[in-house]
Coordinates of C-alpha atoms and ligand atoms in Angstrom, one line a residue:
X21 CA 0.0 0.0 0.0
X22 CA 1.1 3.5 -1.0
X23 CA 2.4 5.6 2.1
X24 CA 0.7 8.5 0.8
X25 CA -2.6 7.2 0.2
X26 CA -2.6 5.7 3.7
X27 CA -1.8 8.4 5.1
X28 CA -4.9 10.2 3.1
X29 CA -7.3 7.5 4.3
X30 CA -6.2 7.6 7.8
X31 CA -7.2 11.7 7.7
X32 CA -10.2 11.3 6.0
X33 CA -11.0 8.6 8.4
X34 CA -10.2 10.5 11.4
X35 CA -13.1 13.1 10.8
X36 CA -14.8 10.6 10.1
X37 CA -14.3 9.8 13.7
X38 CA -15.1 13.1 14.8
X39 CA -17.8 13.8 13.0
X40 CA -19.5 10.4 14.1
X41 CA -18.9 11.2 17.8
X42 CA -20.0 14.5 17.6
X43 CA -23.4 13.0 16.1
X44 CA -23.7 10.8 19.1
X45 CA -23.0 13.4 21.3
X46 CA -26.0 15.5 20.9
X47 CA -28.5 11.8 20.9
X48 CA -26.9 9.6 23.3
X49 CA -24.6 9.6 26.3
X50 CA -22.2 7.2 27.6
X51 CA -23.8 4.2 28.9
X52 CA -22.8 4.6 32.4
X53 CA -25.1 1.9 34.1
X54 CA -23.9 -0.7 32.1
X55 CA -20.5 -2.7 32.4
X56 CA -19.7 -2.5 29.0
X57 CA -16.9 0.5 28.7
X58 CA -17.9 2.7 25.2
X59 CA -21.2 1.5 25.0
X60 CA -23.8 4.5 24.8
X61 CA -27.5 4.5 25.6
X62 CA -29.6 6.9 23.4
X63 CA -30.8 10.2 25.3
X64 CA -34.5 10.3 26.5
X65 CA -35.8 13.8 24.9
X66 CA -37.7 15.9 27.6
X67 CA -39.4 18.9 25.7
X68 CA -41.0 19.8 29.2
X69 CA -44.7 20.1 27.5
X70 CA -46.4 19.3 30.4
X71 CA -45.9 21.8 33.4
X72 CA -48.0 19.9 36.1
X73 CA -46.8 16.8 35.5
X74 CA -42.3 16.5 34.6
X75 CA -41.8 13.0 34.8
X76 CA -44.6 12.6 31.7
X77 CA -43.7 11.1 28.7
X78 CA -45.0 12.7 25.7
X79 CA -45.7 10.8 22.9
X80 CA -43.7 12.8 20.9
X81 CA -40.7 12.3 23.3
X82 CA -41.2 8.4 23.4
X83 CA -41.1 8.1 19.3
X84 CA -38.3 10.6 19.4
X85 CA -36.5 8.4 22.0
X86 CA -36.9 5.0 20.0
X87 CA -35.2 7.3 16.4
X88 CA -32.4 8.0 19.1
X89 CA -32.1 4.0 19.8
X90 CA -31.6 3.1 16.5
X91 CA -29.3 6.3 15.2
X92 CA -27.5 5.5 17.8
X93 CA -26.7 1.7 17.1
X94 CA -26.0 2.8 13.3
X95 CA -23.8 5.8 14.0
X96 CA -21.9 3.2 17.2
X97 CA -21.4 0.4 14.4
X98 CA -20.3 2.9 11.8
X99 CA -17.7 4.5 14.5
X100 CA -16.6 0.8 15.5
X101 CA -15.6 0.1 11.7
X102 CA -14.0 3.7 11.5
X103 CA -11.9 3.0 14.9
X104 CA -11.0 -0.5 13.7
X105 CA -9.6 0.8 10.0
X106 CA -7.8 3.2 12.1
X107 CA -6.3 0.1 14.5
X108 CA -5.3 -1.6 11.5
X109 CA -3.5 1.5 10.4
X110 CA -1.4 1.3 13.3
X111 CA -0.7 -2.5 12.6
X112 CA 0.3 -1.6 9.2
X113 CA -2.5 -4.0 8.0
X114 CA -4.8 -1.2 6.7
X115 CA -6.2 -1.9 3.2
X116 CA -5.7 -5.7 3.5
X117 CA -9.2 -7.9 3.3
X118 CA -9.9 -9.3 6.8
X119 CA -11.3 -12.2 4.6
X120 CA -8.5 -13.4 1.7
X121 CA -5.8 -11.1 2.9
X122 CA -5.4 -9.5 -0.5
X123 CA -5.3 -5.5 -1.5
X124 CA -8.8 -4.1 -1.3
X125 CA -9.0 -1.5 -4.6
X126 CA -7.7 1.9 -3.5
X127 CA -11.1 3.3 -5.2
X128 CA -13.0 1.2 -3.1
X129 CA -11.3 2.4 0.1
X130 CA -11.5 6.2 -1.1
X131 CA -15.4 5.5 -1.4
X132 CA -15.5 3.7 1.6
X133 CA -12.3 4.6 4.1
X134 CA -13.3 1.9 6.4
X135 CA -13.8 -0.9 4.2
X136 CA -12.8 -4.7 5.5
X137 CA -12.8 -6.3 2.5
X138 CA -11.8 -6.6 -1.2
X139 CA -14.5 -6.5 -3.8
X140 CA -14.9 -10.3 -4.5
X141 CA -15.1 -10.6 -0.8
X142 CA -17.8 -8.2 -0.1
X143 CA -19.5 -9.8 -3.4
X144 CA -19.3 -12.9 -2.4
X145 CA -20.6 -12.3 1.3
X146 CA -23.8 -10.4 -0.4
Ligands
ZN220 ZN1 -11.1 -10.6 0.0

């Protein structure tokens, strides 16, 4: 692999990084009543609608809450691929399939920075 393309991917993947934890930031927060260190829990919404009684849960806030849940398990499984590619940068195994151990396409990683595996791989898995 080409120094200098790695060395793109690895910038392009590290806002990635930011961006994605940014986007969880403002939906979910970390998951500190569970054991599990980096997990997050999505954020209950409280738009406060209901003066006389606080502890209500709007239906608005409820369907709010469950778009939360489910952002937030597709922007955590995006960031887990993103912190991996970076990991493997660091290993200097960064643009090898995970599957056949060949070159993924260096198009295919500029689409897709955090791509695991090669073409035929990700073809073959579909
Ligand atoms: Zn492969």
């Amino acid at each position: 692999m080409d120094k200098m393309f790695i060395q793109e991917m690895q910038q392009k993947l590290e806002e990635e990084r930011q961006s994605l934890t940014k986007e969880l930031n403002t939906i979910s927060s970390p998951d500190v009543g569970d054991h599990v260190p980096g997990e997050r829990s999505a954020n209950f919404p409280n738009y406060g609608d209901d003066a006389l009684n606080e502890d209500s849960e709007s239906p608005a806030e409820v369907s709010d809450y469950s778009v939360n849940v489910s952002v937030t398990g597709t922007l955590e499984s995006q960031l887990n691929a993103v912190n991996a590619a970076l990991k493997r940068i660091e290993d200097n195994a960064y643009g090898m399939c995970t599957n056949c151990g060949k070159e993924i396409a260096s198009e295919r990683l500029r689409a897709n920075p955090s791509a695991e595996t090669c073409m035929d791989c990700a073809k073959a898995h579909a």
